[in-house]
Every structure is written in structure tokens, then in C-alpha cells.
CSV table of C-alpha atoms and ligand atoms in Angstrom, one decimal:
chain,number,residue,atom,x,y,z
A,1,MET,CA,12.9,-5.6,30.4
A,2,THR,CA,9.5,-5.5,32.2
A,3,ARG,CA,6.9,-8.3,31.4
A,4,ILE,CA,4.9,-5.7,29.4
A,5,GLY,CA,8.0,-4.8,27.4
A,6,GLU,CA,8.6,-8.4,26.7
A,7,GLU,CA,5.2,-8.9,25.4
A,8,ILE,CA,5.6,-5.9,23.0
A,9,GLU,CA,8.8,-7.3,21.7
A,10,LYS,CA,7.1,-10.6,21.3
A,11,PHE,CA,4.3,-9.2,19.2
A,12,ARG,CA,6.8,-7.2,17.2
A,13,SER,CA,8.6,-10.4,16.2
A,14,LEU,CA,5.4,-12.2,15.4
A,15,LEU,CA,3.5,-9.7,13.3
A,16,PRO,CA,4.2,-9.9,9.6
A,17,GLN,CA,5.5,-6.9,7.8
A,18,GLY,CA,2.7,-4.4,6.9
A,19,THR,CA,0.8,-5.3,10.0
A,20,GLU,CA,0.7,-2.7,12.7
A,21,LEU,CA,0.1,-3.2,16.5
A,22,VAL,CA,-2.2,-1.0,18.5
A,23,ALA,CA,-1.6,-1.7,22.2
A,24,VAL,CA,-5.0,-1.3,23.8
A,25,SER,CA,-4.4,0.4,27.2
A,26,LYS,CA,-7.9,1.1,28.3
A,27,PHE,CA,-8.4,0.6,32.1
A,28,HIS,CA,-4.6,0.2,32.5
A,29,PRO,CA,-2.6,2.8,34.3
A,30,VAL,CA,-0.1,5.2,32.7
A,31,GLU,CA,2.8,3.3,34.3
A,32,SER,CA,1.9,0.3,32.2
A,33,ILE,CA,1.7,2.4,29.0
A,34,ALA,CA,5.1,3.9,30.0
A,35,GLU,CA,6.6,0.3,30.1
A,36,ALA,CA,5.3,-0.5,26.7
A,37,TYR,CA,6.6,2.9,25.3
A,38,ALA,CA,10.0,2.2,26.6
A,39,ALA,CA,10.0,-1.1,24.6
A,40,GLY,CA,9.3,1.1,21.5
A,41,GLN,CA,5.6,1.0,21.3
A,42,ARG,CA,4.1,4.2,20.0
A,43,VAL,CA,0.4,3.4,19.1
A,44,PHE,CA,-2.0,2.9,21.9
A,45,GLY,CA,-5.8,2.4,21.9
A,46,GLU,CA,-8.3,3.8,24.3
A,47,SER,CA,-12.1,3.4,24.4
A,48,ARG,CA,-13.3,6.2,26.7
A,49,VAL,CA,-12.9,9.9,26.1
A,50,GLN,CA,-12.4,10.9,29.7
A,51,GLU,CA,-9.8,8.3,30.2
A,52,LEU,CA,-8.0,9.2,27.0
A,53,LEU,CA,-8.0,12.9,27.9
A,54,GLN,CA,-6.5,12.2,31.4
A,55,LYS,CA,-3.7,9.9,30.0
A,56,ILE,CA,-2.6,12.2,27.1
A,57,PRO,CA,-0.8,15.0,29.2
A,58,LEU,CA,0.9,12.4,31.4
A,59,LEU,CA,2.7,10.6,28.6
A,60,PRO,CA,5.2,11.4,25.8
A,61,SER,CA,3.6,13.6,23.1
A,62,ASP,CA,4.9,11.3,20.1
A,63,ILE,CA,2.3,8.7,21.1
A,64,ARG,CA,-0.3,8.1,18.4
A,65,TRP,CA,-3.6,7.5,20.1
A,66,HIS,CA,-6.3,5.4,18.4
A,67,PHE,CA,-9.9,5.9,19.7
A,68,ILE,CA,-11.5,2.5,19.5
A,69,GLY,CA,-14.7,2.7,21.6
A,70,HIS,CA,-18.3,3.9,20.9
A,71,LEU,CA,-18.0,7.7,20.5
A,72,GLN,CA,-20.9,9.6,21.7
A,73,THR,CA,-21.8,12.7,19.6
A,74,ASN,CA,-21.7,15.0,22.6
A,75,LYS,CA,-18.0,14.0,23.3
A,76,VAL,CA,-16.6,14.5,19.6
A,77,ARG,CA,-15.5,18.0,20.2
A,78,GLN,CA,-13.3,17.0,23.1
A,79,ILE,CA,-11.1,14.6,21.2
A,80,ILE,CA,-10.7,16.3,17.8
A,81,GLY,CA,-7.1,17.1,17.3
A,82,LYS,CA,-6.0,14.5,19.9
A,83,THR,CA,-6.2,11.3,18.0
A,84,ALA,CA,-4.2,9.9,15.1
A,85,LEU,CA,-7.2,7.7,14.2
A,86,ILE,CA,-10.8,7.4,15.3
A,87,GLU,CA,-11.3,3.6,14.5
A,88,SER,CA,-14.9,3.4,15.5
A,89,VAL,CA,-17.1,5.5,13.3
A,90,ASP,CA,-20.4,3.7,13.6
A,91,SER,CA,-22.8,6.0,11.9
A,92,GLU,CA,-23.2,8.7,9.2
A,93,LYS,CA,-24.3,11.2,11.8
A,94,LEU,CA,-21.1,10.6,13.9
A,95,LEU,CA,-18.9,10.9,10.8
A,96,ASP,CA,-20.6,14.2,9.6
A,97,LEU,CA,-20.1,15.6,13.1
A,98,ILE,CA,-16.4,14.5,13.3
A,99,ASP,CA,-16.0,16.4,9.9
A,100,SER,CA,-17.8,19.7,11.0
A,101,GLU,CA,-15.9,19.7,14.3
A,102,SER,CA,-12.7,19.1,12.5
A,103,ARG,CA,-13.3,21.9,10.1
A,104,ARG,CA,-14.2,24.2,13.1
A,105,ALA,CA,-10.9,23.3,14.7
A,106,GLY,CA,-9.0,23.7,11.5
A,107,THR,CA,-7.6,20.2,11.4
A,108,THR,CA,-8.2,16.9,9.6
A,109,THR,CA,-9.2,13.7,11.3
A,110,GLY,CA,-8.3,10.3,10.2
A,111,VAL,CA,-11.1,7.6,10.7
A,112,LEU,CA,-12.0,4.1,10.0
A,113,MET,CA,-15.6,2.9,9.4
A,114,GLN,CA,-16.8,0.4,11.9
A,115,LEU,CA,-18.3,-2.8,10.4
A,116,HIS,CA,-20.7,-5.0,12.3
A,117,VAL,CA,-20.6,-8.6,11.2
A,118,ALA,CA,-20.6,-10.3,14.6
A,119,GLU,CA,-23.5,-12.4,15.8
A,120,GLU,CA,-24.0,-10.2,18.9
A,121,GLU,CA,-26.6,-7.5,18.3
A,122,THR,CA,-25.1,-5.3,21.0
A,123,LYS,CA,-22.1,-4.3,18.8
A,124,PHE,CA,-22.0,-1.1,17.1
A,125,GLY,CA,-21.3,-0.4,13.4
A,126,PHE,CA,-22.5,-0.4,9.8
A,127,THR,CA,-23.7,-3.5,8.2
A,128,PRO,CA,-21.7,-4.4,5.1
A,129,GLU,CA,-24.7,-3.4,3.0
A,130,GLU,CA,-25.0,-0.1,4.7
A,131,LEU,CA,-21.3,0.7,4.1
A,132,LEU,CA,-21.5,-0.3,0.5
A,133,ASP,CA,-24.5,2.0,0.0
A,134,TYR,CA,-22.5,4.7,1.7
A,135,PHE,CA,-19.6,4.5,-0.7
A,136,SER,CA,-21.8,3.6,-3.8
A,137,SER,CA,-23.6,7.0,-3.3
A,138,ARG,CA,-20.3,8.7,-2.9
A,139,LYS,CA,-21.4,10.6,0.2
A,140,PHE,CA,-17.8,10.7,1.3
A,141,GLU,CA,-17.2,13.4,-1.2
A,142,ASN,CA,-19.1,15.8,1.1
A,143,LEU,CA,-16.3,15.5,3.7
A,144,THR,CA,-13.8,18.2,3.9
A,145,ASN,CA,-11.9,17.7,7.0
A,146,THR,CA,-12.1,13.9,7.5
A,147,HIS,CA,-10.0,11.1,5.7
A,148,ILE,CA,-11.4,7.6,5.7
A,149,TYR,CA,-8.4,5.2,5.9
A,150,GLY,CA,-10.4,1.9,5.9
A,151,VAL,CA,-12.5,-0.3,8.1
A,152,MET,CA,-12.4,-1.7,11.6
A,153,GLY,CA,-14.4,-4.7,12.9
A,154,MET,CA,-14.8,-7.4,15.5
A,155,ALA,CA,-15.4,-11.1,15.1
A,156,SER,CA,-18.2,-12.8,17.1
A,157,ASN,CA,-17.4,-13.5,20.7
A,158,THR,CA,-17.3,-17.3,20.1
A,159,SER,CA,-14.9,-20.3,20.4
A,160,ASP,CA,-16.0,-21.3,16.9
A,161,GLN,CA,-12.9,-20.7,14.9
A,162,ASN,CA,-14.8,-21.1,11.7
A,163,ARG,CA,-17.3,-18.3,12.6
A,164,ILE,CA,-14.4,-16.1,13.7
A,165,ARG,CA,-12.6,-16.6,10.4
A,166,ALA,CA,-15.8,-16.1,8.4
A,167,ASP,CA,-16.4,-12.8,10.3
A,168,PHE,CA,-12.9,-11.5,9.4
A,169,ALA,CA,-13.2,-12.6,5.8
A,170,ALA,CA,-16.5,-10.6,5.6
A,171,ILE,CA,-14.8,-7.5,6.9
A,172,ALA,CA,-11.9,-7.8,4.5
A,173,ALA,CA,-14.3,-8.6,1.6
A,174,THR,CA,-16.3,-5.5,2.3
A,175,ALA,CA,-13.2,-3.4,2.2
A,176,GLY,CA,-12.3,-4.9,-1.1
A,177,ARG,CA,-15.6,-4.3,-2.5
A,178,ILE,CA,-15.4,-0.7,-1.5
A,179,ARG,CA,-12.2,-0.3,-3.3
A,180,GLN,CA,-13.8,-1.8,-6.4
A,181,ILE,CA,-16.8,0.6,-6.2
A,182,CYS,CA,-14.6,3.5,-5.7
A,183,PRO,CA,-11.2,3.0,-7.2
A,184,ASP,CA,-10.3,6.6,-6.9
A,185,LEU,CA,-10.6,6.4,-3.2
A,186,ARG,CA,-7.1,7.4,-1.8
A,187,GLY,CA,-5.5,5.8,1.1
A,188,PHE,CA,-8.4,3.4,1.9
A,189,ASP,CA,-6.1,0.4,2.8
A,190,THR,CA,-6.4,-0.1,6.6
A,191,ILE,CA,-8.2,-3.2,7.8
A,192,SER,CA,-8.2,-3.1,11.6
A,193,MET,CA,-9.3,-6.5,12.9
A,194,GLY,CA,-7.9,-9.0,15.6
A,195,MET,CA,-7.7,-8.9,19.3
A,196,SER,CA,-5.7,-10.9,22.0
A,197,GLY,CA,-7.7,-14.1,21.3
A,198,ASP,CA,-8.1,-13.9,17.5
A,199,TRP,CA,-5.2,-11.8,16.0
A,200,ALA,CA,-3.5,-14.7,14.3
A,201,ILE,CA,-6.7,-15.6,12.3
A,202,ALA,CA,-7.2,-12.0,11.6
A,203,ILE,CA,-3.9,-11.7,9.9
A,204,GLU,CA,-4.5,-14.8,7.8
A,205,GLU,CA,-7.7,-13.0,6.6
A,206,GLY,CA,-6.0,-9.8,5.7
A,207,SER,CA,-5.7,-7.6,8.8
A,208,THR,CA,-3.3,-4.6,8.6
A,209,LEU,CA,-3.8,-3.4,12.2
A,210,VAL,CA,-4.4,-5.6,15.2
A,211,ARG,CA,-5.7,-4.2,18.4
A,212,VAL,CA,-4.3,-6.1,21.4
A,213,GLY,CA,-4.9,-5.4,25.0
A,214,THR,CA,-5.1,-8.3,27.4
A,215,ALA,CA,-2.2,-10.3,25.9
A,216,ILE,CA,0.1,-7.3,26.5
A,217,PHE,CA,-1.1,-5.6,29.6
A,218,GLY,CA,-2.9,-8.5,31.4
A,219,ASN,CA,-6.6,-8.5,32.6
A,220,ARG,CA,-8.5,-5.2,33.0
A,221,ASN,CA,-10.0,-4.2,36.3
A,222,TYR,CA,-13.4,-2.7,35.2
B,301,PLP,C1,-10.9,-3.8,24.4
B,301,PLP,C2,-10.7,-3.8,23.0
B,301,PLP,C3,-9.7,-4.5,22.2
B,301,PLP,C4,-8.7,-5.4,23.0
B,301,PLP,O1,-9.2,-6.5,23.5
B,301,PLP,P1,-8.3,-7.7,24.1
B,301,PLP,O2,-9.2,-8.8,24.1
B,301,PLP,O3,-8.0,-7.2,25.5
B,301,PLP,O4,-7.0,-7.8,23.3
B,301,PLP,C5,-9.7,-4.5,20.9
B,301,PLP,N1,-10.5,-3.8,20.1
B,301,PLP,C6,-11.6,-3.1,20.8
B,301,PLP,C7,-12.6,-2.3,19.9
B,301,PLP,C8,-11.7,-3.1,22.1
B,301,PLP,O5,-12.7,-2.4,22.7
């Protein structure tokens, strides 16, 4: 068993039932992904379209790819039909484009809505208010070829554990409010939060999907 394989096994034993692991392989070579795959990992996360498209044909076809980076509208068409989940929908414009491109391609795309609760202004995503407005106005009913499975978010980049916990609690609370506002929304039950440094807190606050890169694959060479 390789070191990467051991990390995968470790996470599998640590994560509670009902929590899924996305192995974030961005900036890591296909050889590293193959090691994780050999240890049984099937869900991988990438944040750049070109890198994802290069890796897909080099790896087994039963891998479920999650796109987790900021998706530019001019690249949407290239990844439709290639991902199991686009976790990083950060605007209505992007969502509508994913929907129209999915219709054009004759497929349905699963997405998460990205929430911005962190203190950094550079992060993408809807504020909780914007997302609650979106669901209150039931705009999702216009989507024909997109299924919204839940929310994704990041905590502030800080060592302040209380702030991190509060950010995750805000993400989970927003998902809960959306379920209250739209009790008929089907399959809206994914809360993607938690990375290498904060996944344990995220799980305590209700995460169902953790996105872990560095703790599995080591440091990235940008
Ligand atoms: C890179 C990235 C991760 C993984 O971060 P690590 O700290 O390496 O675990 C998780 N989520 C998103 C959105 C990322 O861009």
C-alpha cells in the first residue's frame, strides 16, 4: 500500500457513515490519482477545466469527477456530461448556462450552490440571503436539465476555530432554511464542507461531503 493509499484508508475509517470523501487531486499527477483509485477511492475533485479534461481519458471511467473551482461561463460547454457534480455554482447566470448547455447536450447535470460565508472577499459564491431569495422565488423551477443537490462552502482561512465553526454552522443552517422554504425540493441533502485543515469541525457541524486534498496527496506544486 502506498502512502496515498494509506491516507485514503485512514479517511475511510475516520469519516462517519453518511459522509462522503472527495479526494481533491488538482495539481497532482494521474499517477497519484491511480494510487488513490487502487485503494478504492472513486470520487475526485478538480478545480480547472483544462486539467480535468486532460486527466479524464487517462484514468478509469468509473471515477466520479466533481468540479470544485470557479467555472468560467465560456468553459461550461466543455465539461457538460463529464462531471458527476459541479459543486461550485456561484451565480444564477452560471446555473442557467449549465442548464441550457445540458439541455443542448441531452443530459442532466447535478450541481451544488456555492455559499460565501467566509471573511475573505475574494471567495466566490452566493451570500445566504441571495440563496434564500433564489429558493423563495422558486426560480429553480425553470431548470429543466439541472438538479440542485445541495450547497458547498468554505470556512474562513483562519486559525480561529470558533470562526471556522460559525462559518460551517451558517452553511448548514442555510441549507436547512432552504429545505423549510421548499419542502417539496427533492434530493436537496448534500452539504459539502470541510477540507484538510478543518474537515473534523465540518462534520460536527453537519457536513455530508468533505473535500480533502493536501492531507491525502501532500502539498501542491502550483
Ligand atoms: C483545493 C480545494 C480543496 C482542498 O483543499 P486542501 O486544503 O488541500 O484539502 C477543497 N475545496 C476546494 C473548493 C478547493 O479548491
